[in-house]
Short mmCIF file of C-alpha atoms in Angstrom, two decimals:
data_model
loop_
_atom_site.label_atom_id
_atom_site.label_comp_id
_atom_site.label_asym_id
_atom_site.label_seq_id
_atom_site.Cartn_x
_atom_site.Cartn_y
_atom_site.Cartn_z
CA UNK A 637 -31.65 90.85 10.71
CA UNK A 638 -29.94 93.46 9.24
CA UNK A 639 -30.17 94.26 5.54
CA UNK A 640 -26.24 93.44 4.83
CA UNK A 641 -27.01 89.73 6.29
CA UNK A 642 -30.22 89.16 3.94
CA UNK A 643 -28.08 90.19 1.34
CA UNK A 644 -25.06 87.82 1.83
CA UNK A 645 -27.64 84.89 3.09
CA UNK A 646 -29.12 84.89 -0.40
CA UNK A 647 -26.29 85.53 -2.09
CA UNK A 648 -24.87 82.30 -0.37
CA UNK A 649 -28.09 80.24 -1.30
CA UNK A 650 -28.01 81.53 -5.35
CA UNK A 651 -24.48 79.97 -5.38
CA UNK A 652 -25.69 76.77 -4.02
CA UNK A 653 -28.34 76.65 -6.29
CA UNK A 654 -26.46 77.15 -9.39
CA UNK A 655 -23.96 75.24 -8.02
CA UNK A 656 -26.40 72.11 -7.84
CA UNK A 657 -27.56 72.58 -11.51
CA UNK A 658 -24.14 72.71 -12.56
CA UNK A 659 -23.49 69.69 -10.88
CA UNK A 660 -26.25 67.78 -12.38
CA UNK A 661 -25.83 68.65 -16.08
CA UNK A 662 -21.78 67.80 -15.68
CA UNK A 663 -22.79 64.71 -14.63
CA UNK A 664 -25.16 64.20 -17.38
CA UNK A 665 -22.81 64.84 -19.91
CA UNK A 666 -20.05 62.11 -18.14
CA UNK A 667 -22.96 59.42 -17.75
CA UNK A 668 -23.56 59.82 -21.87
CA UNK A 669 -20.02 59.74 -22.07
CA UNK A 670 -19.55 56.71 -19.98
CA UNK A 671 -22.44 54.92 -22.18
CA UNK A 672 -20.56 55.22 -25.27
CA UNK A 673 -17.36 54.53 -24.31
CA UNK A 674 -19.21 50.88 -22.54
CA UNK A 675 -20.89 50.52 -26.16
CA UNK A 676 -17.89 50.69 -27.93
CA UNK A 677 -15.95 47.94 -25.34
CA UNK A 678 -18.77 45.82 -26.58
CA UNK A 679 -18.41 46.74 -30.02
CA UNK A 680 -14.20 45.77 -30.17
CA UNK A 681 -14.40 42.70 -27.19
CA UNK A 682 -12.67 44.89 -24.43
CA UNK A 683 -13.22 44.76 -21.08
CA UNK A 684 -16.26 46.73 -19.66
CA UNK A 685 -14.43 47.35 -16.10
CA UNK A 686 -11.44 49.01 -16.47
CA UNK A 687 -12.93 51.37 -18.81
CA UNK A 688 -15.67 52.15 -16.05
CA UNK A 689 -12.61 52.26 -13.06
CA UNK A 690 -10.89 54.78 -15.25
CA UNK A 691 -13.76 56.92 -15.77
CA UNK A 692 -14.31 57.15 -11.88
CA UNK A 693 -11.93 59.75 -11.17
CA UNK A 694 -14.33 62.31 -13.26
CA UNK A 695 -16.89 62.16 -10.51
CA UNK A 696 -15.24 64.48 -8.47
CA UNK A 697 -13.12 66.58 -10.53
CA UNK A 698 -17.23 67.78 -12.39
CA UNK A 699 -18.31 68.25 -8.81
CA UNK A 700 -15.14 70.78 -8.11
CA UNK A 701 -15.84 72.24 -11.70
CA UNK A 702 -19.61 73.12 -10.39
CA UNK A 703 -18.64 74.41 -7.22
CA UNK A 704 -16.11 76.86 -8.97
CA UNK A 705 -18.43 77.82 -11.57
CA UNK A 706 -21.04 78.79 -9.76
CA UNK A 707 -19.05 80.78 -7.48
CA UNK A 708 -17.38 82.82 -10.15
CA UNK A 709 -21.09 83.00 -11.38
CA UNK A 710 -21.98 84.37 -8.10
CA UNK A 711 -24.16 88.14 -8.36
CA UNK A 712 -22.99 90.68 -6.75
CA UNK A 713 -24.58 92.33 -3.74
CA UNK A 714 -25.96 95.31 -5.83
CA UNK A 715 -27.61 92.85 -7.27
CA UNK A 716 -28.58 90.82 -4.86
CA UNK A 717 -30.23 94.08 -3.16
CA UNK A 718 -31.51 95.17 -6.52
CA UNK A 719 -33.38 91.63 -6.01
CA UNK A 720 -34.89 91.70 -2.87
CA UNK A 721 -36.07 95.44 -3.18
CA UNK A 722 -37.90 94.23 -6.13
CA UNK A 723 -39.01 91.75 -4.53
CA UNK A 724 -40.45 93.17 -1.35
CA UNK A 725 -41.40 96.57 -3.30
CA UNK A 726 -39.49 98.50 -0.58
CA UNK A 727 -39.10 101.51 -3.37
CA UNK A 728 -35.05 101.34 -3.80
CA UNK A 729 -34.74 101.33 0.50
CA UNK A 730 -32.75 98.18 0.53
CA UNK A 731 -30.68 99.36 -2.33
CA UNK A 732 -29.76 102.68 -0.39
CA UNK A 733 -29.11 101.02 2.84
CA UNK A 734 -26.86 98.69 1.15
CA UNK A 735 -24.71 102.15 -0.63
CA UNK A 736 -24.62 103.78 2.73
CA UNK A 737 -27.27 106.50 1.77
CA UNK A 738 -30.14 105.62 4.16
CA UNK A 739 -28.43 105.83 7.45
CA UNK A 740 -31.02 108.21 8.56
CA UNK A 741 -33.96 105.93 7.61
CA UNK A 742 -34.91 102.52 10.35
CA UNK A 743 -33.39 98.95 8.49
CA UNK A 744 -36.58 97.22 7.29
CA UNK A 745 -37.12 93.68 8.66
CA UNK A 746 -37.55 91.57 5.96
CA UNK A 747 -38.22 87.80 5.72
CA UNK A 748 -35.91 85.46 4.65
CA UNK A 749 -36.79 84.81 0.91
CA UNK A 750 -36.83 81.59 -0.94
CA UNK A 751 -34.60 80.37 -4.05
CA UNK A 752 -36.03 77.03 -5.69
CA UNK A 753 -34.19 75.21 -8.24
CA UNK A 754 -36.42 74.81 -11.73
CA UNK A 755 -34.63 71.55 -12.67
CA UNK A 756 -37.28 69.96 -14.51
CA UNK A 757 -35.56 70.20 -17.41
CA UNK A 758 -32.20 68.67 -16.27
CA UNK A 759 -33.51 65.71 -14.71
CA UNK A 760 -35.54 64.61 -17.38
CA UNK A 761 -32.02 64.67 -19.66
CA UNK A 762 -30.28 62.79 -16.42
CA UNK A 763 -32.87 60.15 -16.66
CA UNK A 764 -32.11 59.86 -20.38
CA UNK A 765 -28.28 59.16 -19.85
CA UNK A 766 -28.80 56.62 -17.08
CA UNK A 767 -31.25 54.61 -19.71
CA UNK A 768 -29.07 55.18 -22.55
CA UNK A 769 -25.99 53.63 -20.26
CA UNK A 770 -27.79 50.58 -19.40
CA UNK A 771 -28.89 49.66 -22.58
CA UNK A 772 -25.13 49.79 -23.41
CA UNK A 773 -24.12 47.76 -20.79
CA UNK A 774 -27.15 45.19 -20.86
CA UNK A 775 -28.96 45.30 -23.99
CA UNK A 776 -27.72 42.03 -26.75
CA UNK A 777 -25.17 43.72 -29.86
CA UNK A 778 -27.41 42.00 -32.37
CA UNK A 779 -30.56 44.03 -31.37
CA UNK A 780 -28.71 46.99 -32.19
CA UNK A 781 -27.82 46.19 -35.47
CA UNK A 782 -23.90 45.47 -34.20
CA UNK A 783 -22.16 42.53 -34.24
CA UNK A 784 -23.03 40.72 -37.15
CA UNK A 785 -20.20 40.76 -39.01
CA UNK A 786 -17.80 39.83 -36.45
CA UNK A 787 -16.07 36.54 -37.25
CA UNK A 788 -15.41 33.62 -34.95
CA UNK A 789 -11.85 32.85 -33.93
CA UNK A 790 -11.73 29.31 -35.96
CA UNK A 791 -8.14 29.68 -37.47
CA UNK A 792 -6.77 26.82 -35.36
CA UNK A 793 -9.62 24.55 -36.59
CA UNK A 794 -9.08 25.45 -40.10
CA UNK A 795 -5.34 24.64 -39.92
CA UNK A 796 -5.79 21.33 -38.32
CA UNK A 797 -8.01 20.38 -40.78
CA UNK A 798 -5.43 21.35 -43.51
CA UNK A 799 -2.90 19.74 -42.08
CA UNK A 800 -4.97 16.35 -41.80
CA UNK A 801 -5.91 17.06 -45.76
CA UNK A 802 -2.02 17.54 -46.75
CA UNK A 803 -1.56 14.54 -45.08
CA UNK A 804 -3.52 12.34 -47.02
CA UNK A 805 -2.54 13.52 -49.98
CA UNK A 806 0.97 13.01 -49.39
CA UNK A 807 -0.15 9.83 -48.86
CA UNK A 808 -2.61 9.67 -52.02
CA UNK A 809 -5.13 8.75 -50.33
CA UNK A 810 -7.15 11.64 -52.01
CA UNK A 811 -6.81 13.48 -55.56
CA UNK A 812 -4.85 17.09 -55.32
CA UNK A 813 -8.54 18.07 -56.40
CA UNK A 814 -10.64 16.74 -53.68
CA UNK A 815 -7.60 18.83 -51.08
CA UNK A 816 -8.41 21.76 -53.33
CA UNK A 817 -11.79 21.41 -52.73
CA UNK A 818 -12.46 20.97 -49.30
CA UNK A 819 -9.21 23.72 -48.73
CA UNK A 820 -11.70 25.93 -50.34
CA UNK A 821 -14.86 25.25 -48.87
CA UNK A 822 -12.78 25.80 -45.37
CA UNK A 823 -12.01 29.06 -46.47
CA UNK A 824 -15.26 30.02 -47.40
CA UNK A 825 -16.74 29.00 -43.79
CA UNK A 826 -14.27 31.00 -42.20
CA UNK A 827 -15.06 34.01 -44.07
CA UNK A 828 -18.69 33.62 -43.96
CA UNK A 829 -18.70 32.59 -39.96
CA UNK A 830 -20.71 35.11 -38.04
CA UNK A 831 -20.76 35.73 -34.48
CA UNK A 832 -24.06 35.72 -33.89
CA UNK A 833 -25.11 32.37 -34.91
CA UNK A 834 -22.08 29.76 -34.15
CA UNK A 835 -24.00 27.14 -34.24
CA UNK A 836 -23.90 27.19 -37.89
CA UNK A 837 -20.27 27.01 -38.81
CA UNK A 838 -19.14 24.44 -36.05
CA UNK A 839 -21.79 22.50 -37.26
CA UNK A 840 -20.69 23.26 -40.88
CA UNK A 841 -17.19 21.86 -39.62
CA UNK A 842 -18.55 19.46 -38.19
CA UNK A 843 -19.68 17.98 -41.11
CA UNK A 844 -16.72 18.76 -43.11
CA UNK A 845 -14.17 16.98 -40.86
CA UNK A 846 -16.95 13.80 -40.92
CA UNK A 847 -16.56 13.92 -44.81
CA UNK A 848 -12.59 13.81 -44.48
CA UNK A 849 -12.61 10.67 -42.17
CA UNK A 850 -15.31 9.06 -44.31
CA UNK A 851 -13.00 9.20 -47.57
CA UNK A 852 -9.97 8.58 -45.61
CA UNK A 853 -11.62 5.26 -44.00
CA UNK A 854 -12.77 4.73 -47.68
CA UNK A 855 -9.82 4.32 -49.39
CA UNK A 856 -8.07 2.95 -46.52
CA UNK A 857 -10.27 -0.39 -46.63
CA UNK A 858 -10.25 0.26 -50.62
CA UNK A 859 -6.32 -0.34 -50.72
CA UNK A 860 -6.56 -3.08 -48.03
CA UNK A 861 -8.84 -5.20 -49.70
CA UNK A 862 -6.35 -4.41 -53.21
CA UNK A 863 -4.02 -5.64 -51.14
CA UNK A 864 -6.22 -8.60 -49.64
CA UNK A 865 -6.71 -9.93 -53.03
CA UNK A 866 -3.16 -9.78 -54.62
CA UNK A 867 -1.87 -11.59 -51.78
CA UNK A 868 -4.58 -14.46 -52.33
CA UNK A 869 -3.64 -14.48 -55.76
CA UNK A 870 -0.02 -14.85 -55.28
CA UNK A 871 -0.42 -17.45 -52.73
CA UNK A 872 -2.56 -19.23 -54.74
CA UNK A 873 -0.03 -19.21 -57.48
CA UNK A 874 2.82 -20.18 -54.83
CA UNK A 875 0.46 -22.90 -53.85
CA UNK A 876 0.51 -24.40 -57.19
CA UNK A 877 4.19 -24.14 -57.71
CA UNK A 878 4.97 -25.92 -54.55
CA UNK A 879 2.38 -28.39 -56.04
CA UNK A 880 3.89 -28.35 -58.88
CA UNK A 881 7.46 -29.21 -57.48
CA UNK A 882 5.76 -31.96 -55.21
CA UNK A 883 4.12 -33.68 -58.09
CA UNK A 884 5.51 -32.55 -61.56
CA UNK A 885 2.78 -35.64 -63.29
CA UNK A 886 -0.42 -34.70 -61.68
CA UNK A 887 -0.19 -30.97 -61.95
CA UNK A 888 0.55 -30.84 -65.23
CA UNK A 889 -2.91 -30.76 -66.38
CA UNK A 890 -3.74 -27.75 -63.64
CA UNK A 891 -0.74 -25.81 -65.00
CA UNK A 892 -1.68 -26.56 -68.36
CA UNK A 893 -5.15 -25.22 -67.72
CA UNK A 894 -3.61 -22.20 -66.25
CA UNK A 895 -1.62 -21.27 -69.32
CA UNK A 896 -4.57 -21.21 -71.37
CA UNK A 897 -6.48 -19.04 -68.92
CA UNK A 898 -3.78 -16.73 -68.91
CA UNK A 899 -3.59 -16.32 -72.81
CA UNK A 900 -7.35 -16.11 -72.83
CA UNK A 901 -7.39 -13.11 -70.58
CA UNK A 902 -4.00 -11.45 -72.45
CA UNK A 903 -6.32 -11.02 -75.10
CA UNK A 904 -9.02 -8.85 -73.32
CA UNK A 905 -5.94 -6.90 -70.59
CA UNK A 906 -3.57 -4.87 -72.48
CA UNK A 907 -2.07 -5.08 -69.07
CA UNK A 908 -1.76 -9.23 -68.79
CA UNK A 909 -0.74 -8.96 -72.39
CA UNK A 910 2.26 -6.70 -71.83
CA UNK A 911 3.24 -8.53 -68.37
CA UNK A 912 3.62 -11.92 -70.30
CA UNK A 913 5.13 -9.77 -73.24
CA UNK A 914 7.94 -8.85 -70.47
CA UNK A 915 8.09 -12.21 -69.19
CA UNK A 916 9.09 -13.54 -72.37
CA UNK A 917 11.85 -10.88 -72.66
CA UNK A 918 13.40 -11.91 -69.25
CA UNK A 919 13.76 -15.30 -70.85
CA UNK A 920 10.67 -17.09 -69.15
CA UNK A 921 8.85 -19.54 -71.69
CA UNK A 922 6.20 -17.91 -73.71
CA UNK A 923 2.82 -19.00 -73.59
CA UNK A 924 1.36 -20.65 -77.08
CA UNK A 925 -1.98 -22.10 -77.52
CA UNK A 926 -2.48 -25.41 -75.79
CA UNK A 927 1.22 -24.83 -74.18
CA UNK A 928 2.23 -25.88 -70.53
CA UNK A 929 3.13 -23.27 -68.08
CA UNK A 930 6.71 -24.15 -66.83
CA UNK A 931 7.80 -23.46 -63.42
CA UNK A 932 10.05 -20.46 -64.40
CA UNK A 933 7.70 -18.49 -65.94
CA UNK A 934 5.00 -19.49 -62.88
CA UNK A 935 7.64 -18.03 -60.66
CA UNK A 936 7.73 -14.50 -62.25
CA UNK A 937 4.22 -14.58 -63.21
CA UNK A 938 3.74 -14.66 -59.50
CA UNK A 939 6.03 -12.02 -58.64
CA UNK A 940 4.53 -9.48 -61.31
CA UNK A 941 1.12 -10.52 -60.42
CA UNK A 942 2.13 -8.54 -56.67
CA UNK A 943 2.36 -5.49 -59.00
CA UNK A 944 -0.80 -5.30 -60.80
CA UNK A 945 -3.61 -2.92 -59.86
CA UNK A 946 -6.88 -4.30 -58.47
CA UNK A 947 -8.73 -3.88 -62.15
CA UNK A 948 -6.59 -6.13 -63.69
CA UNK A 949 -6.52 -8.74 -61.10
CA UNK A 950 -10.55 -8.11 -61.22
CA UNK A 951 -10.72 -8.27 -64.73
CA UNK A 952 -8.16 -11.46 -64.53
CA UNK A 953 -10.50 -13.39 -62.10
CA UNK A 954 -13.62 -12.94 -63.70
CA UNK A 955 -11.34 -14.49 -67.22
CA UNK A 956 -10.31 -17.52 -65.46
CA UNK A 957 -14.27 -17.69 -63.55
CA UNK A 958 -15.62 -18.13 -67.13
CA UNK A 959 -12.87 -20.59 -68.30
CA UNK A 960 -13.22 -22.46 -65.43
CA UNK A 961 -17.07 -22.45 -65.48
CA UNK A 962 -17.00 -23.81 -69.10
CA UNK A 963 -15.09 -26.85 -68.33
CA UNK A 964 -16.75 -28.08 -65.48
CA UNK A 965 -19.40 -29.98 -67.19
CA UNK A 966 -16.92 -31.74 -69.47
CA UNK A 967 -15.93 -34.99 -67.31
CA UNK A 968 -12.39 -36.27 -67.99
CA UNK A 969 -12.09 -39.69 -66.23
CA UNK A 970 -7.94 -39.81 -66.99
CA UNK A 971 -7.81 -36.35 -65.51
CA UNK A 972 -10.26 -36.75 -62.59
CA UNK A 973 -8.11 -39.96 -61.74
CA UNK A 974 -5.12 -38.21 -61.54
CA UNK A 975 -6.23 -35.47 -59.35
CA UNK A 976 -7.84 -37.85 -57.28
CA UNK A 977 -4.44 -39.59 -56.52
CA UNK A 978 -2.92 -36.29 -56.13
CA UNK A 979 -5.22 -34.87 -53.52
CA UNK A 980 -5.32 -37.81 -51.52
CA UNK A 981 -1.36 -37.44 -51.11
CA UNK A 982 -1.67 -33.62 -50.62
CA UNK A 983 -4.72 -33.01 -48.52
CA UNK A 984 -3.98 -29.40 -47.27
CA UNK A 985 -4.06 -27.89 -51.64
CA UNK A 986 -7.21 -26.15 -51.10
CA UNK A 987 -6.20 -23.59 -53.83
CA UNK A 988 -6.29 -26.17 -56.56
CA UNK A 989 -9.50 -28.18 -55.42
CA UNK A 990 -11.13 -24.49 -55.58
CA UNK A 991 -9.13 -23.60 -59.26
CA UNK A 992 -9.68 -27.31 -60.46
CA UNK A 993 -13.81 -26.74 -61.67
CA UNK A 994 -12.92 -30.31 -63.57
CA UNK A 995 -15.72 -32.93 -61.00
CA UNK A 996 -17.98 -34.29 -63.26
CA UNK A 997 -20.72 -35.26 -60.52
CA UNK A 998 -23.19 -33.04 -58.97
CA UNK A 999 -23.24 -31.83 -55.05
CA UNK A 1000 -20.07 -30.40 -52.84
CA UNK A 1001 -19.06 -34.27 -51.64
CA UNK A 1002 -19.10 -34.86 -48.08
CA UNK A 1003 -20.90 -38.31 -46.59
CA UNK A 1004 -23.63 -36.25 -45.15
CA UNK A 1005 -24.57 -33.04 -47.35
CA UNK A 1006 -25.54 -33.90 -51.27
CA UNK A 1007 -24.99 -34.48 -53.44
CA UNK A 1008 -27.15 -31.83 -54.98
CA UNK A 1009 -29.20 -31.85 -57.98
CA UNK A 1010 -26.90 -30.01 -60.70
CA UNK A 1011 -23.55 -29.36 -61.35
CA UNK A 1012 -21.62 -26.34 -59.36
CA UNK A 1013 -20.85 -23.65 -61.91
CA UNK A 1014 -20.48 -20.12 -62.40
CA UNK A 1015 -21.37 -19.61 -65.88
CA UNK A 1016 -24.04 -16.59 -65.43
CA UNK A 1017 -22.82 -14.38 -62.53
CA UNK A 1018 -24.85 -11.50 -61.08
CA UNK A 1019 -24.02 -8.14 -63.03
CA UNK A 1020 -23.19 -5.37 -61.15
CA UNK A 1021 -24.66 -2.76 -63.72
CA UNK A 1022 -26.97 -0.37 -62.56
CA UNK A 1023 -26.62 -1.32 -58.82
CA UNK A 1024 -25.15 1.07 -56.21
CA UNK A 1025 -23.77 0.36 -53.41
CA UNK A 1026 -23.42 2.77 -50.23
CA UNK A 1027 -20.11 1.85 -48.49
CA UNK A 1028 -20.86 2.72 -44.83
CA UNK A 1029 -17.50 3.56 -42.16
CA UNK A 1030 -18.37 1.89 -38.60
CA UNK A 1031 -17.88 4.02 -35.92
CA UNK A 1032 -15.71 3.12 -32.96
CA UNK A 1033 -19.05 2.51 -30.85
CA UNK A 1034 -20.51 -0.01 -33.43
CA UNK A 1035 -17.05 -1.57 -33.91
CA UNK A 1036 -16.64 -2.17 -29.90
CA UNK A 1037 -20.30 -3.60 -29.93
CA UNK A 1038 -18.91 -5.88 -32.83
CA UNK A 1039 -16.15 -7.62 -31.10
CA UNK A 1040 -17.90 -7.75 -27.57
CA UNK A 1041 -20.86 -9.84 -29.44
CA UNK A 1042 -20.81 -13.37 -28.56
CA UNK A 1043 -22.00 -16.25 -30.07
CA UNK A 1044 -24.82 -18.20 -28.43
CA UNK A 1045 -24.42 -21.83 -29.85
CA UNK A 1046 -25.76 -23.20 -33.17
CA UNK A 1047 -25.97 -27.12 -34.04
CA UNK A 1048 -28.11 -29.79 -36.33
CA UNK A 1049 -29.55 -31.31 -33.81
CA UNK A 1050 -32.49 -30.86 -31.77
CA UNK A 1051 -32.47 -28.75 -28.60
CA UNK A 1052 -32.55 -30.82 -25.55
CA UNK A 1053 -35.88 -30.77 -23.36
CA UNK A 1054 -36.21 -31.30 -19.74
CA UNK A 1055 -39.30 -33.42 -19.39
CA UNK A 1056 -39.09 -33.57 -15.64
CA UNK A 1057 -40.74 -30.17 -15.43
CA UNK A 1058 -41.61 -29.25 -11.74
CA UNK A 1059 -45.31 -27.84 -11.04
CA UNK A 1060 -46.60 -24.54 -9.76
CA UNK A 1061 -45.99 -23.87 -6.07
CA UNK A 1062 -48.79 -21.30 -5.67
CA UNK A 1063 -51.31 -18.83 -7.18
CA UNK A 1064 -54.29 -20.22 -9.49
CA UNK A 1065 -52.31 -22.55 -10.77
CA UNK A 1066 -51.93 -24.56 -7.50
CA UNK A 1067 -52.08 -27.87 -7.23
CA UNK A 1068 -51.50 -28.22 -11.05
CA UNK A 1069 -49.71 -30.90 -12.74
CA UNK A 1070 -46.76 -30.43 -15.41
CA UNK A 1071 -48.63 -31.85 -18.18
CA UNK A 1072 -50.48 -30.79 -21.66
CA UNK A 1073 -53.77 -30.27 -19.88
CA UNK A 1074 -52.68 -28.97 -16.48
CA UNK A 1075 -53.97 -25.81 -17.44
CA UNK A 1076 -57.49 -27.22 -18.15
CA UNK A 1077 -57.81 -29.05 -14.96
CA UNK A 1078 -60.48 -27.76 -12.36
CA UNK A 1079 -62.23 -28.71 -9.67
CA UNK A 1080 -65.73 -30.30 -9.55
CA UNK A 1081 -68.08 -29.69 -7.04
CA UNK A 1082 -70.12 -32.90 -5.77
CA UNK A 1083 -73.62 -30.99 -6.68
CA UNK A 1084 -72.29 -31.02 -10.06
CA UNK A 1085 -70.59 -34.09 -10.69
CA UNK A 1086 -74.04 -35.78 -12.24
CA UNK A 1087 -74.76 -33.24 -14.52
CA UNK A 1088 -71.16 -33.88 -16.21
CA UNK A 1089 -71.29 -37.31 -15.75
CA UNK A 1090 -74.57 -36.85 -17.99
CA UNK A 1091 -73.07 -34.48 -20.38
CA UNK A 1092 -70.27 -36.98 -21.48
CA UNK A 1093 -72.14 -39.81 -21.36
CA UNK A 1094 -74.80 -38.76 -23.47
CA UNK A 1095 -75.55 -40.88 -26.10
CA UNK A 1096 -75.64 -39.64 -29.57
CA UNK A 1097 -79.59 -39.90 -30.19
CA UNK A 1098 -79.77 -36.98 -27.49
#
């Protein structure tokens, strides 16, 4: 081998050499590159693959950028000779031959000579930018200290819920307060929400939406039961007016009683006071003390009635409870007399047998139940001071389990008994009769029928 050829053969293998570590640092440098462009995907919720597709291309445009590099890199054969003169102390032969200035002298054989790569170095950095690229790609945002303040995505939550608040205050079903409130404290979750723990704020709505329904269900039944008891008290009234119109003589003394109720509780309701007050401007008869309530006035005392709120009508009930109560130990045979003859014409006036408080005998009547041992009254009523009650909303699961209950049977007298019982048809109890002592009955041996013989006819000296 000539010395020209040694020269270009390691020439060749330096650029391939250099060409190699060029290749491995430029692709160093895109791997670190790739694992922070992945991190920050994560970081703003984009897609991890089409920033990896578009990163492909790079692979081999570094590889050409090597290749090119190291050949314009390249030494040049006086070098290269420099080297391997050096190298193979051939005293500045090789150089000589390779200027042309050694013709005269024999071309040295020399051995091929090695080139090794130190790349130590560059593939302990590789290693580092294929770690640092998976932990961008696999290791959780929250371990990195990323991520935390990243909100959820509950705006369409929050705006149902404030439409379902606006709602029921349109309806006044709550206070412009109470929507303030809980418009607030939506607010506030949303803000506050965090990414990393959901759990938290859907449960925090959760709860929220819960409360809504609660006071919506609230003051749903609230207004029904209002509504509930003005219509009993109207009916009532309409009751006795059609009484009234029936039998003008007998119900006197019932409207009569009325009247003075009513003036009774005008004095205590500002309220009743100013509704007969208006009544007496609209040209209905006013009501004096021990007067009659005429069936003008009972008609628009009935319609106004409709109008009040639930405290007066509360307030107006317990009133005529305590008049009532104090007259029904007073017996008035002329009165009792004529409400007996008017009940037994009109059976179906259960409003006025309920208002009328006037018997004068113990018990509820009946031919089989009483009568009992004191009079019916309502003079001391339980106090609701200082008691709370909890009012519970059924849910749709309890209220299905409601109406699918049935009712197994209930009656006064005793339950039937089937007497004809049939007997066991196998096991120990074989053989056994249906009877109180069938399960004391056994079997006695002949050896042993003397000694119980003896045993129960024993006389009592033994």
């Amino acid at each position: 081998m000539d010395t020209e050829k040694q020269i270009e053969a390691l020439r060749r293998r330096l650029v391939a050499v250099a060409a190699w570590d060029h290749a491995v640092r430029g692709t160093t440098v895109w791997i670190f590159l790739l694992g922070a462009a992945m991190l920050v995907c994560r970081l703003l919720h984009y897609r991890l693959t089409p920033a990896f597709v578009a990163s492909l291309p790079l692979v081999p445009i570094l590889l050409a950028a090597a290749a090119i590099l190291a050949v314009r890199r390249s030494p040049t054969k006086e070098a290269v000779a420099a080297l391997l003169d050096a190298h193979f102390t051939q005293g500045g032969l090789v150089m000589a031959s390779e200027a042309g200035l050694a013709r005269q002298w024999p071309e040295a054989s020399l051995p091929p000579m090695a080139v090794q790569w130190q790349g130590r170095q560059p593939l302990l950095v590789l290693l580092a930018a294929v770690s640092f690229l998976l932990a961008a790609l696999w290791v959780p945002l929250e371990r990195m200290g990323a991520g935390a303040d990243l909100p959820l995505e509950i705006e369409a939550m929050v705006e149902q819920l404030e439409e379902r608040i606006d709602l029921l205050k349109e309806i006044e079903l709550i206070e412009e307060e109470q929507a303030q409130e809980w418009k607030t404290l939506m607010h506030a979750l949303q803000q506050e929400s965090s990414g990393t723990d959901p759990v938290a704020t859907w449960e925090a709505l959760d709860q929220l939406e819960k409360r809504i329904e609660d006071q919506a269900a609230i003051e749903v039944a609230s207004r029904r039961q209002e509504v509930q008891k003005r219509e009993e008290l109207v009916a009532a009234l309409k009751a006795a007016l059609q009484a009234y119109e029936e039998n003008r003589e007998t119900a006197d003394a019932a409207m009569k009683e009325l009247s003075t109720l009513l003036q009774k509780a005008a004095e205590d309701n500002p309220n009743l006071k100013a509704l007969l007050e208006s009544l007496a401007e609209a040209g209905a008869q006013p009501l004096a003390a021990g007067g009659m309530l005429d069936h003008k006035t009972a008609q628009m005392l009935a319609e106004r009635l409709s109008q009040m709120t639930e405290e007066d009508l509360m307030r107006m009930q317990q009133l005529m409870q305590q008049g009532l109560g104090q007259q029904a130990g007073s017996p008035r045979p002329d009165d009792m007399e004529s409400l007996k003859r008017f009940l037994e014409e009109n059976p179906g006036c259960s409003n006025l047998v309920a208002c009328a408080g006037l018997s004068p005998s113990p018990g509820i009547g009946g031919v089989s139940r009483g009568p009992g041992t004191a009079p019916i009254s309502w003079l001391n009523e339980t106090s609701e001071e200082g008691v709370d009650f909890k009012e519970e909303t059924l849910t749709a699961s309890q209220t299905d389990s409601l109406k699918e209950s049935l009712l197994v049977g209930e009656s006064l007298g005793a339950p039937e008994v089937d007497s004809e019982a049939a007997g066991s048809t196998g096991g120990a109890l074989a053989g056994s009769q249906a009877n109180d002592s069938a399960a004391a009955t056994y079997q006695v041996l002949p050896r042993h029928r003397d000694a119980v013989n003896r045993f129960f006819n024993r006389e009592e000296g033994n």
